[in-house]
JSON list of C-alpha atoms in Angstrom, two decimals:
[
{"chain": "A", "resi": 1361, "resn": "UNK", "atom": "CA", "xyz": [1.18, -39.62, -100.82]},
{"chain": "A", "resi": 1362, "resn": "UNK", "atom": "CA", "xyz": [0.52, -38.23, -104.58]},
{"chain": "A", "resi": 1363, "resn": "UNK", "atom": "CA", "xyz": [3.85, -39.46, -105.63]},
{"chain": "A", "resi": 1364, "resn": "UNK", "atom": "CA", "xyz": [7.54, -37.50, -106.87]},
{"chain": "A", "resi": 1365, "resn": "UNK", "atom": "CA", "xyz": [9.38, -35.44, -104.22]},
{"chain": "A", "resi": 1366, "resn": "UNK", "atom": "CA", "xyz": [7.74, -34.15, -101.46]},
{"chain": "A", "resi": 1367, "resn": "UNK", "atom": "CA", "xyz": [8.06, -30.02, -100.78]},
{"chain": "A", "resi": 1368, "resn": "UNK", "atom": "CA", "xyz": [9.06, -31.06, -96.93]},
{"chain": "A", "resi": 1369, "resn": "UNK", "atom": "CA", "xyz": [11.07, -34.68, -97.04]},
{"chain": "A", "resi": 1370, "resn": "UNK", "atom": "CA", "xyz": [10.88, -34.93, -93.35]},
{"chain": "A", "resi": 1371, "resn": "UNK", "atom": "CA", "xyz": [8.33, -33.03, -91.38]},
{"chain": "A", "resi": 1372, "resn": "UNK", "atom": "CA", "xyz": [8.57, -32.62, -88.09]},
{"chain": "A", "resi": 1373, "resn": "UNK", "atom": "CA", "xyz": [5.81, -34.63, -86.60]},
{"chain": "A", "resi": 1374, "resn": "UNK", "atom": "CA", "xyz": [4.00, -33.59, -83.22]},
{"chain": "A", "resi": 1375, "resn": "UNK", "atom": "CA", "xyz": [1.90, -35.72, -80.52]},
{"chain": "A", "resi": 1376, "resn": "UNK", "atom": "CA", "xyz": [-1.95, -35.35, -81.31]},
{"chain": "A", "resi": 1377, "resn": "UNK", "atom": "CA", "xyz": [-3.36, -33.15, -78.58]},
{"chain": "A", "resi": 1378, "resn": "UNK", "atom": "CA", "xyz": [-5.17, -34.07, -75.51]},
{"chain": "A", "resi": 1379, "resn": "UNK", "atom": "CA", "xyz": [-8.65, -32.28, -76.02]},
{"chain": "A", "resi": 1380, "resn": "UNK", "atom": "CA", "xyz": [-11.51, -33.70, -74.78]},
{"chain": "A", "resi": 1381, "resn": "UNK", "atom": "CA", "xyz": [-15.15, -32.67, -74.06]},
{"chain": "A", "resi": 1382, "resn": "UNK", "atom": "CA", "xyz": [-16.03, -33.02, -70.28]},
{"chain": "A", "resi": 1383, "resn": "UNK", "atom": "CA", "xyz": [-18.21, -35.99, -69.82]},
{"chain": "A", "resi": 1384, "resn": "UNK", "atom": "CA", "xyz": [-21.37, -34.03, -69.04]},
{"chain": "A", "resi": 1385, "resn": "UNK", "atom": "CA", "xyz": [-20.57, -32.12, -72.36]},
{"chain": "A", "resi": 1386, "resn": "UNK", "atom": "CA", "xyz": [-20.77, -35.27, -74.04]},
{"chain": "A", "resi": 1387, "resn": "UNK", "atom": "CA", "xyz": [-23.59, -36.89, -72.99]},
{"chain": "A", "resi": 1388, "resn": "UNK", "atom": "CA", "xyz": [-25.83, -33.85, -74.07]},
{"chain": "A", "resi": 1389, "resn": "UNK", "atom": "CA", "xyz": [-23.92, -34.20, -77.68]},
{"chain": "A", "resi": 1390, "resn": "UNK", "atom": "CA", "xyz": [-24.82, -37.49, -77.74]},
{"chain": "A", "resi": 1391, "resn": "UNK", "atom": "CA", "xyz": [-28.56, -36.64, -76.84]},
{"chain": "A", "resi": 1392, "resn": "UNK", "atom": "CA", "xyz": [-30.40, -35.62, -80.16]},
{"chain": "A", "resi": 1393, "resn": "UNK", "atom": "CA", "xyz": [-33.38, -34.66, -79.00]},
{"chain": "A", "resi": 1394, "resn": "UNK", "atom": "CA", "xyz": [-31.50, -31.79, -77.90]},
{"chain": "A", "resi": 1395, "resn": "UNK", "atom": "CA", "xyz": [-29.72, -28.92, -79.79]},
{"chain": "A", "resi": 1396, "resn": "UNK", "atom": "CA", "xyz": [-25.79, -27.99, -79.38]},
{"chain": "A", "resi": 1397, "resn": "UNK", "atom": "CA", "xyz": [-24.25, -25.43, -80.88]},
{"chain": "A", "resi": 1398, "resn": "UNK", "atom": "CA", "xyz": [-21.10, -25.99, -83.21]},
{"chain": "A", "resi": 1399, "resn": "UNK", "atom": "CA", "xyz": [-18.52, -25.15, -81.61]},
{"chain": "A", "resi": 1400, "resn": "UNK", "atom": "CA", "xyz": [-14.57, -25.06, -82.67]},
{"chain": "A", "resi": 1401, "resn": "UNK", "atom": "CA", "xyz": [-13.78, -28.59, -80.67]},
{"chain": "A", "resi": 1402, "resn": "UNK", "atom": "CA", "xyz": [-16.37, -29.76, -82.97]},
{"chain": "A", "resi": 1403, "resn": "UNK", "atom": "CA", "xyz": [-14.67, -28.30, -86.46]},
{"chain": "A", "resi": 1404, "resn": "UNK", "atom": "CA", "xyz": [-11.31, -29.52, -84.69]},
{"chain": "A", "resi": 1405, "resn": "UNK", "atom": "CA", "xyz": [-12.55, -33.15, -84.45]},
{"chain": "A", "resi": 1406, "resn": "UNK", "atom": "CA", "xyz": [-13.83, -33.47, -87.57]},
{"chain": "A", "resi": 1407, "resn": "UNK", "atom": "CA", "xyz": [-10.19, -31.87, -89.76]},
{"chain": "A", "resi": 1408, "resn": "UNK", "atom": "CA", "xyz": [-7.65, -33.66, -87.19]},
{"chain": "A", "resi": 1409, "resn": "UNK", "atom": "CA", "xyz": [-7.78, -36.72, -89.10]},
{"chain": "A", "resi": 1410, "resn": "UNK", "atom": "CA", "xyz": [-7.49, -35.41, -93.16]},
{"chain": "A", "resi": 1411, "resn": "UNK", "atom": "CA", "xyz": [-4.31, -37.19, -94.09]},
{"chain": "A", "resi": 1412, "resn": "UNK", "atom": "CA", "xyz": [-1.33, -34.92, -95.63]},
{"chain": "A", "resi": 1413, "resn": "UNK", "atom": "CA", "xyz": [-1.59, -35.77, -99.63]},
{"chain": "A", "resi": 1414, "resn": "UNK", "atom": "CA", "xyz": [2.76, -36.36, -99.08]},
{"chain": "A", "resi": 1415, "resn": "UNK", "atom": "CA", "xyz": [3.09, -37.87, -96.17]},
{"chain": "A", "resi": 1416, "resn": "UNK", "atom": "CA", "xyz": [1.26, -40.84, -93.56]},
{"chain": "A", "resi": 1417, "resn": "UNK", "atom": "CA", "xyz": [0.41, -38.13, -91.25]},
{"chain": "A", "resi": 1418, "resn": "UNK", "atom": "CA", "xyz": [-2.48, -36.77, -90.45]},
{"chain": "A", "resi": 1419, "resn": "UNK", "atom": "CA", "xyz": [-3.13, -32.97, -90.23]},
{"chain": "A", "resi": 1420, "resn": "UNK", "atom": "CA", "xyz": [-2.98, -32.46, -86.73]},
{"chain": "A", "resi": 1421, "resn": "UNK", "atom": "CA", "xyz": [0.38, -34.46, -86.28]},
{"chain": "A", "resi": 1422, "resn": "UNK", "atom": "CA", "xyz": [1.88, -32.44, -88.60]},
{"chain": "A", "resi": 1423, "resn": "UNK", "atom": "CA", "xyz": [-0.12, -29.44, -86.81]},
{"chain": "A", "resi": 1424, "resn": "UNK", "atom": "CA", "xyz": [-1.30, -28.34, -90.36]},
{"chain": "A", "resi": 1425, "resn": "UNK", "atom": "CA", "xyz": [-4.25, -28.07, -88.38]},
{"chain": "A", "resi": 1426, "resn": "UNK", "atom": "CA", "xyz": [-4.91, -26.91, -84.70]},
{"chain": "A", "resi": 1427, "resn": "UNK", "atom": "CA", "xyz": [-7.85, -26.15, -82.53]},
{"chain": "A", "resi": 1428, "resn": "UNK", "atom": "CA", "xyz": [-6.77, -22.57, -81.72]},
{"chain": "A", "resi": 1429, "resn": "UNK", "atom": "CA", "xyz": [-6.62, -21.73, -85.07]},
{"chain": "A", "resi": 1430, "resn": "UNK", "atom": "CA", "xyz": [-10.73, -22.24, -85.64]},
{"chain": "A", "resi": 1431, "resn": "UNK", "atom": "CA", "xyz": [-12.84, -20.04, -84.90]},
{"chain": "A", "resi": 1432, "resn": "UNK", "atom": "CA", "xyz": [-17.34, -20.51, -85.08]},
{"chain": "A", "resi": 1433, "resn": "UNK", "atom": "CA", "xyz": [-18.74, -16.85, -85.07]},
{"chain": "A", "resi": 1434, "resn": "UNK", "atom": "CA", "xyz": [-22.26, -16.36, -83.35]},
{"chain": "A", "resi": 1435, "resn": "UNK", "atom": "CA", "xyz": [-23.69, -15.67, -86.91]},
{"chain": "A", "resi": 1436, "resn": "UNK", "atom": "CA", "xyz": [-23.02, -19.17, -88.49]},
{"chain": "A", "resi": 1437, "resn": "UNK", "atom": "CA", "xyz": [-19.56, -18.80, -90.06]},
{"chain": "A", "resi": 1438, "resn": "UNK", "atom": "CA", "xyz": [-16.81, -20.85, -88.98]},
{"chain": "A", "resi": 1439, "resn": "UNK", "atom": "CA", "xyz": [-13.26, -19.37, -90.10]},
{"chain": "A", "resi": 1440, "resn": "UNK", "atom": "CA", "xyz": [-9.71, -22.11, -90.28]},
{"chain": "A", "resi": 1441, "resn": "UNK", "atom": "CA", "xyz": [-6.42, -21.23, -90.78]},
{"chain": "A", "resi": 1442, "resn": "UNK", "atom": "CA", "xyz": [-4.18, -24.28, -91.52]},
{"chain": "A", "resi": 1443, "resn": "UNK", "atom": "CA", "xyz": [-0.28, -23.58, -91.75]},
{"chain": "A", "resi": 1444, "resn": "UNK", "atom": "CA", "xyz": [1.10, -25.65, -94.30]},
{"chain": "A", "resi": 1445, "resn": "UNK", "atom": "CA", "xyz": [4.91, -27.33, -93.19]},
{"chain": "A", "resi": 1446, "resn": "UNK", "atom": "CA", "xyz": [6.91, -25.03, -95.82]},
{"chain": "A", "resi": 1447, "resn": "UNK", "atom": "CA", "xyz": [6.14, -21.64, -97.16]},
{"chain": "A", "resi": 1448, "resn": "UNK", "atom": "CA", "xyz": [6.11, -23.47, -100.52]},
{"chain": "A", "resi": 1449, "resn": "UNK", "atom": "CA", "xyz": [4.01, -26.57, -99.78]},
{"chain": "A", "resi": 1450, "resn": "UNK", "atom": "CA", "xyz": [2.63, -26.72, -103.27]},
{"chain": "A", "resi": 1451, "resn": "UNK", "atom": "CA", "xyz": [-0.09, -29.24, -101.44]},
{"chain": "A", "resi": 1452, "resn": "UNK", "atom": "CA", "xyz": [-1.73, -26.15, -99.75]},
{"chain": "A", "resi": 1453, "resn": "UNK", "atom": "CA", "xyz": [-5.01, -25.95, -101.80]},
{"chain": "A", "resi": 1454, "resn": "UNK", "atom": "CA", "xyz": [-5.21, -29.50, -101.61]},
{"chain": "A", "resi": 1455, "resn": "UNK", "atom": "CA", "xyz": [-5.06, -29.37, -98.44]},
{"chain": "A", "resi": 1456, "resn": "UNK", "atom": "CA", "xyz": [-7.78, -26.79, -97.62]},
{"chain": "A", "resi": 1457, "resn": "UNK", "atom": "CA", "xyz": [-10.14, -28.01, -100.58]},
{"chain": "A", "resi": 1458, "resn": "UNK", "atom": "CA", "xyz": [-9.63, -31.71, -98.26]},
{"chain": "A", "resi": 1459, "resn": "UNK", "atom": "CA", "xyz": [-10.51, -29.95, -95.18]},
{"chain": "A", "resi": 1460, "resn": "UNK", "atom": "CA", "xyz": [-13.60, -27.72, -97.26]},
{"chain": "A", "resi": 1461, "resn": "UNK", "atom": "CA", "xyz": [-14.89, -31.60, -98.55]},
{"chain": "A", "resi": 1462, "resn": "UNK", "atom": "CA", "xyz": [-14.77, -33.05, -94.94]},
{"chain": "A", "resi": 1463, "resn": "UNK", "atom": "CA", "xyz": [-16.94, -29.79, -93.94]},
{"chain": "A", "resi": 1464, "resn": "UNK", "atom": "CA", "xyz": [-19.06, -30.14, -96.53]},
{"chain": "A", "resi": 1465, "resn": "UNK", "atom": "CA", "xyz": [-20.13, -33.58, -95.56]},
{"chain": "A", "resi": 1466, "resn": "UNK", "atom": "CA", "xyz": [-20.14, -33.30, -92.22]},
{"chain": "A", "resi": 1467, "resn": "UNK", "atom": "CA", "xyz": [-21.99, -29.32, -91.43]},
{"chain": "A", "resi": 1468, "resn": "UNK", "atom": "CA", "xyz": [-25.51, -27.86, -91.77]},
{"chain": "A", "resi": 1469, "resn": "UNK", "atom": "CA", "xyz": [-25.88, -26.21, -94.82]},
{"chain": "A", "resi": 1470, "resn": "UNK", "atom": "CA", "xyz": [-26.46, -22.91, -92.89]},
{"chain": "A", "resi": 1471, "resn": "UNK", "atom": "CA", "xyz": [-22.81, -22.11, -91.75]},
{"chain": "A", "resi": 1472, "resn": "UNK", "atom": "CA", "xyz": [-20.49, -20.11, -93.87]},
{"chain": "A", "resi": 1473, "resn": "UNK", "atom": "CA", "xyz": [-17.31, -21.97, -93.87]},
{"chain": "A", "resi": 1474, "resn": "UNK", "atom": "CA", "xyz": [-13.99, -19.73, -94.89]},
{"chain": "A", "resi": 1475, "resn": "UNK", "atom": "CA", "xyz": [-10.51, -21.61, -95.57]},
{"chain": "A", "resi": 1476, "resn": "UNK", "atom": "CA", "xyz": [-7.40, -19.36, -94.73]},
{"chain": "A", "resi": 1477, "resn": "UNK", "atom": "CA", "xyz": [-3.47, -20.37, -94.68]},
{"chain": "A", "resi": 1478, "resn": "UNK", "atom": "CA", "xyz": [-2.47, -18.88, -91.88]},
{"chain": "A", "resi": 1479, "resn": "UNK", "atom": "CA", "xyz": [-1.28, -15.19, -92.44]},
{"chain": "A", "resi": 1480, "resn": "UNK", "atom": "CA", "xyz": [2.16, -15.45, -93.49]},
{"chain": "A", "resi": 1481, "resn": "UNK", "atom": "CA", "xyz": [2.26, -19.49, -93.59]},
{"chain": "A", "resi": 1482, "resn": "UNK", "atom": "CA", "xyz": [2.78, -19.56, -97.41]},
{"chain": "A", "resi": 1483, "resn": "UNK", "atom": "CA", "xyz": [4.34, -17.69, -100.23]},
{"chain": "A", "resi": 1484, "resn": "UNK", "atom": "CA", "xyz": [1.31, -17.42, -102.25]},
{"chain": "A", "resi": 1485, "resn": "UNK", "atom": "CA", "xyz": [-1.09, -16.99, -99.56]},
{"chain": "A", "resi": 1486, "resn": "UNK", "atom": "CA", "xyz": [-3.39, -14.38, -101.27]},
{"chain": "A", "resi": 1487, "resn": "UNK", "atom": "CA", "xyz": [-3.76, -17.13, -104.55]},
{"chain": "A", "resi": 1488, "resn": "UNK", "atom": "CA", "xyz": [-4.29, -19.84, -101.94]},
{"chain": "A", "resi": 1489, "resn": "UNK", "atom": "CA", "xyz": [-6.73, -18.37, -100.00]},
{"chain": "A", "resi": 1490, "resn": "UNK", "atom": "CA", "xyz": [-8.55, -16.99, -103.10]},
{"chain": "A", "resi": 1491, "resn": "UNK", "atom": "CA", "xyz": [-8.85, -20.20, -105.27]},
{"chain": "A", "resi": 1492, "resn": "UNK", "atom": "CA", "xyz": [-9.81, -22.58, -101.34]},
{"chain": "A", "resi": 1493, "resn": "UNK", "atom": "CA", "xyz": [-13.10, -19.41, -100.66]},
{"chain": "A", "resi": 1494, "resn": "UNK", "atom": "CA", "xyz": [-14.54, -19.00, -104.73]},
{"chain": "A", "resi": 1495, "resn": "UNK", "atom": "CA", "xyz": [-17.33, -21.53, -104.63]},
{"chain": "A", "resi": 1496, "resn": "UNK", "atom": "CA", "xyz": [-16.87, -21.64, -108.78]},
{"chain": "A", "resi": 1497, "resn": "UNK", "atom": "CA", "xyz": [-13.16, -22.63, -108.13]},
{"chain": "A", "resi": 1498, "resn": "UNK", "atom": "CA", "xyz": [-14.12, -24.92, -105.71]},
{"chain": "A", "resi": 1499, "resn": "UNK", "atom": "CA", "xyz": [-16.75, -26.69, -107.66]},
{"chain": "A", "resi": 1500, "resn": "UNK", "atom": "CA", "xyz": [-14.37, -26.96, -110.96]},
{"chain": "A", "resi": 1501, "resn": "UNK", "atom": "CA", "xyz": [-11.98, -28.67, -108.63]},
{"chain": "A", "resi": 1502, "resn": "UNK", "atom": "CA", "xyz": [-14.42, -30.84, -107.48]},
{"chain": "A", "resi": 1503, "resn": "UNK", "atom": "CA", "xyz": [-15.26, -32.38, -111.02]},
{"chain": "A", "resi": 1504, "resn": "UNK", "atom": "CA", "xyz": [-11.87, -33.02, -111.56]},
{"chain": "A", "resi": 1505, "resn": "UNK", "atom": "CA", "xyz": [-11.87, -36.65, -111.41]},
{"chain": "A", "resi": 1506, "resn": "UNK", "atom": "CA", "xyz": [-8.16, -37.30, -110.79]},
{"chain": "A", "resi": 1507, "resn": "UNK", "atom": "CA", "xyz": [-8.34, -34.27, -108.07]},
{"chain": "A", "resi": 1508, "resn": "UNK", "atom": "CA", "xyz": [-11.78, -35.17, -106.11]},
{"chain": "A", "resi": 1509, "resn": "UNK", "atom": "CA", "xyz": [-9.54, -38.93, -106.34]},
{"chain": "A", "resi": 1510, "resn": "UNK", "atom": "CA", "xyz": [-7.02, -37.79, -104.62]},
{"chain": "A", "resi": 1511, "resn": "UNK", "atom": "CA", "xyz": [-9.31, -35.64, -102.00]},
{"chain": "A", "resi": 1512, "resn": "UNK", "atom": "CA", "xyz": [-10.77, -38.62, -101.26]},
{"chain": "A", "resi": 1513, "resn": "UNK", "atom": "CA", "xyz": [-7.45, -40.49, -100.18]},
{"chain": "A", "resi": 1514, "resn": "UNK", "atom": "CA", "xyz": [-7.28, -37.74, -97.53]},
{"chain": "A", "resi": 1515, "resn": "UNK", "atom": "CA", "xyz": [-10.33, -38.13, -96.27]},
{"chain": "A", "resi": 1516, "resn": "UNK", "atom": "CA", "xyz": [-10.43, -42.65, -96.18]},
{"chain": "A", "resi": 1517, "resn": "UNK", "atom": "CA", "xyz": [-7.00, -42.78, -95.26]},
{"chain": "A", "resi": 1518, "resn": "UNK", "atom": "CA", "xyz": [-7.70, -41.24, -91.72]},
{"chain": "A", "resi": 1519, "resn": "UNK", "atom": "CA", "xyz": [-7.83, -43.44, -88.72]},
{"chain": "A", "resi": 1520, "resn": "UNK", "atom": "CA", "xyz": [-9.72, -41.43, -86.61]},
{"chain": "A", "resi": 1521, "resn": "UNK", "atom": "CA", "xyz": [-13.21, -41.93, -85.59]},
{"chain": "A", "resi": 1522, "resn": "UNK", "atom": "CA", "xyz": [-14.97, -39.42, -88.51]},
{"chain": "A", "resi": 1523, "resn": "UNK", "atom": "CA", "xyz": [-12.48, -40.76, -90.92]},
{"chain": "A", "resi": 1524, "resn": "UNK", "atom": "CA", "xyz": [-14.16, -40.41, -94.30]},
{"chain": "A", "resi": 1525, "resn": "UNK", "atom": "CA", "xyz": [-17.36, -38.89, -93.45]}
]
């Protein structure tokens, strides 16, 4: 939590979901000598576990994030749209420049990653959504000491199993 008043005191928080490779599925991940495509299970697994910057929750309990709302297109780009708790979460682009650093990490250079609120999710959607997809933005925000601190609490204080990768 960054500290002061949170936008939403007392979110409503959900069970994570029960998705799960098939076992056969898994194996062949596992396998390196072979190659698997990226798929959105794969995005899902690696966001579920951001923490919220206000709250002990992680991004999927407070279904910020959700595998339905990911998308991997057949020419490299992956496309997210997270819905913040409140239409005036002032955490959004926190949020989404969290979930850009955890992609950043863990992707191949060679997909195009976009960061969306969901359409309508937030009262300054258009700013949001501008400011998350400007790589100059995004790299400014990322030499921002205090900030990339702060991104990095999201990311460490995960407990699942990519947690700060």
């Amino acid at each position: 939590m960054m500290g002061g008043v949170p936008d939403n005191a007392s979110p409503t928080i959900h069970a994570a979901a029960l998705v799960q490779r098939p076992r056969e599925e898994m194996l062949r991940e596992a396998d390196e000598s072979q190659d698997d495509e990226i798929d959105a299970l794969e995005i899902f697994e690696h966001i579920r576990h951001i923490n919220d910057p206000e709250h002990p929750n992680t991004l999927e309990q407070l279904k910020v994030a959700r595998l339905e709302d990911i998308a991997v297109g057949a020419d490299d780009t992956v496309t997210i749209h997270f819905t913040p708790t409140v239409p005036h979460c002032s955490m959004a682009t926190l949020i989404g420049l969290s979930i850009r650093v955890k992609l950043l990490r863990a992707l191949p250079d060679k997909l195009k990653v976009d960061i969306f609120v969901a359409p309508g999710s937030h009262a300054s959607e258009h700013a949001v959504n501008k400011q998350l997809n400007d790589k100059e933005r995004v790299a400014a925000a990322l030499e921002n000491a205090k900030l990339l601190e702060v991104v990095h609490g999201c990311l460490n204080g995960a407990n699942g199993p990519n947690a700060g990768s």
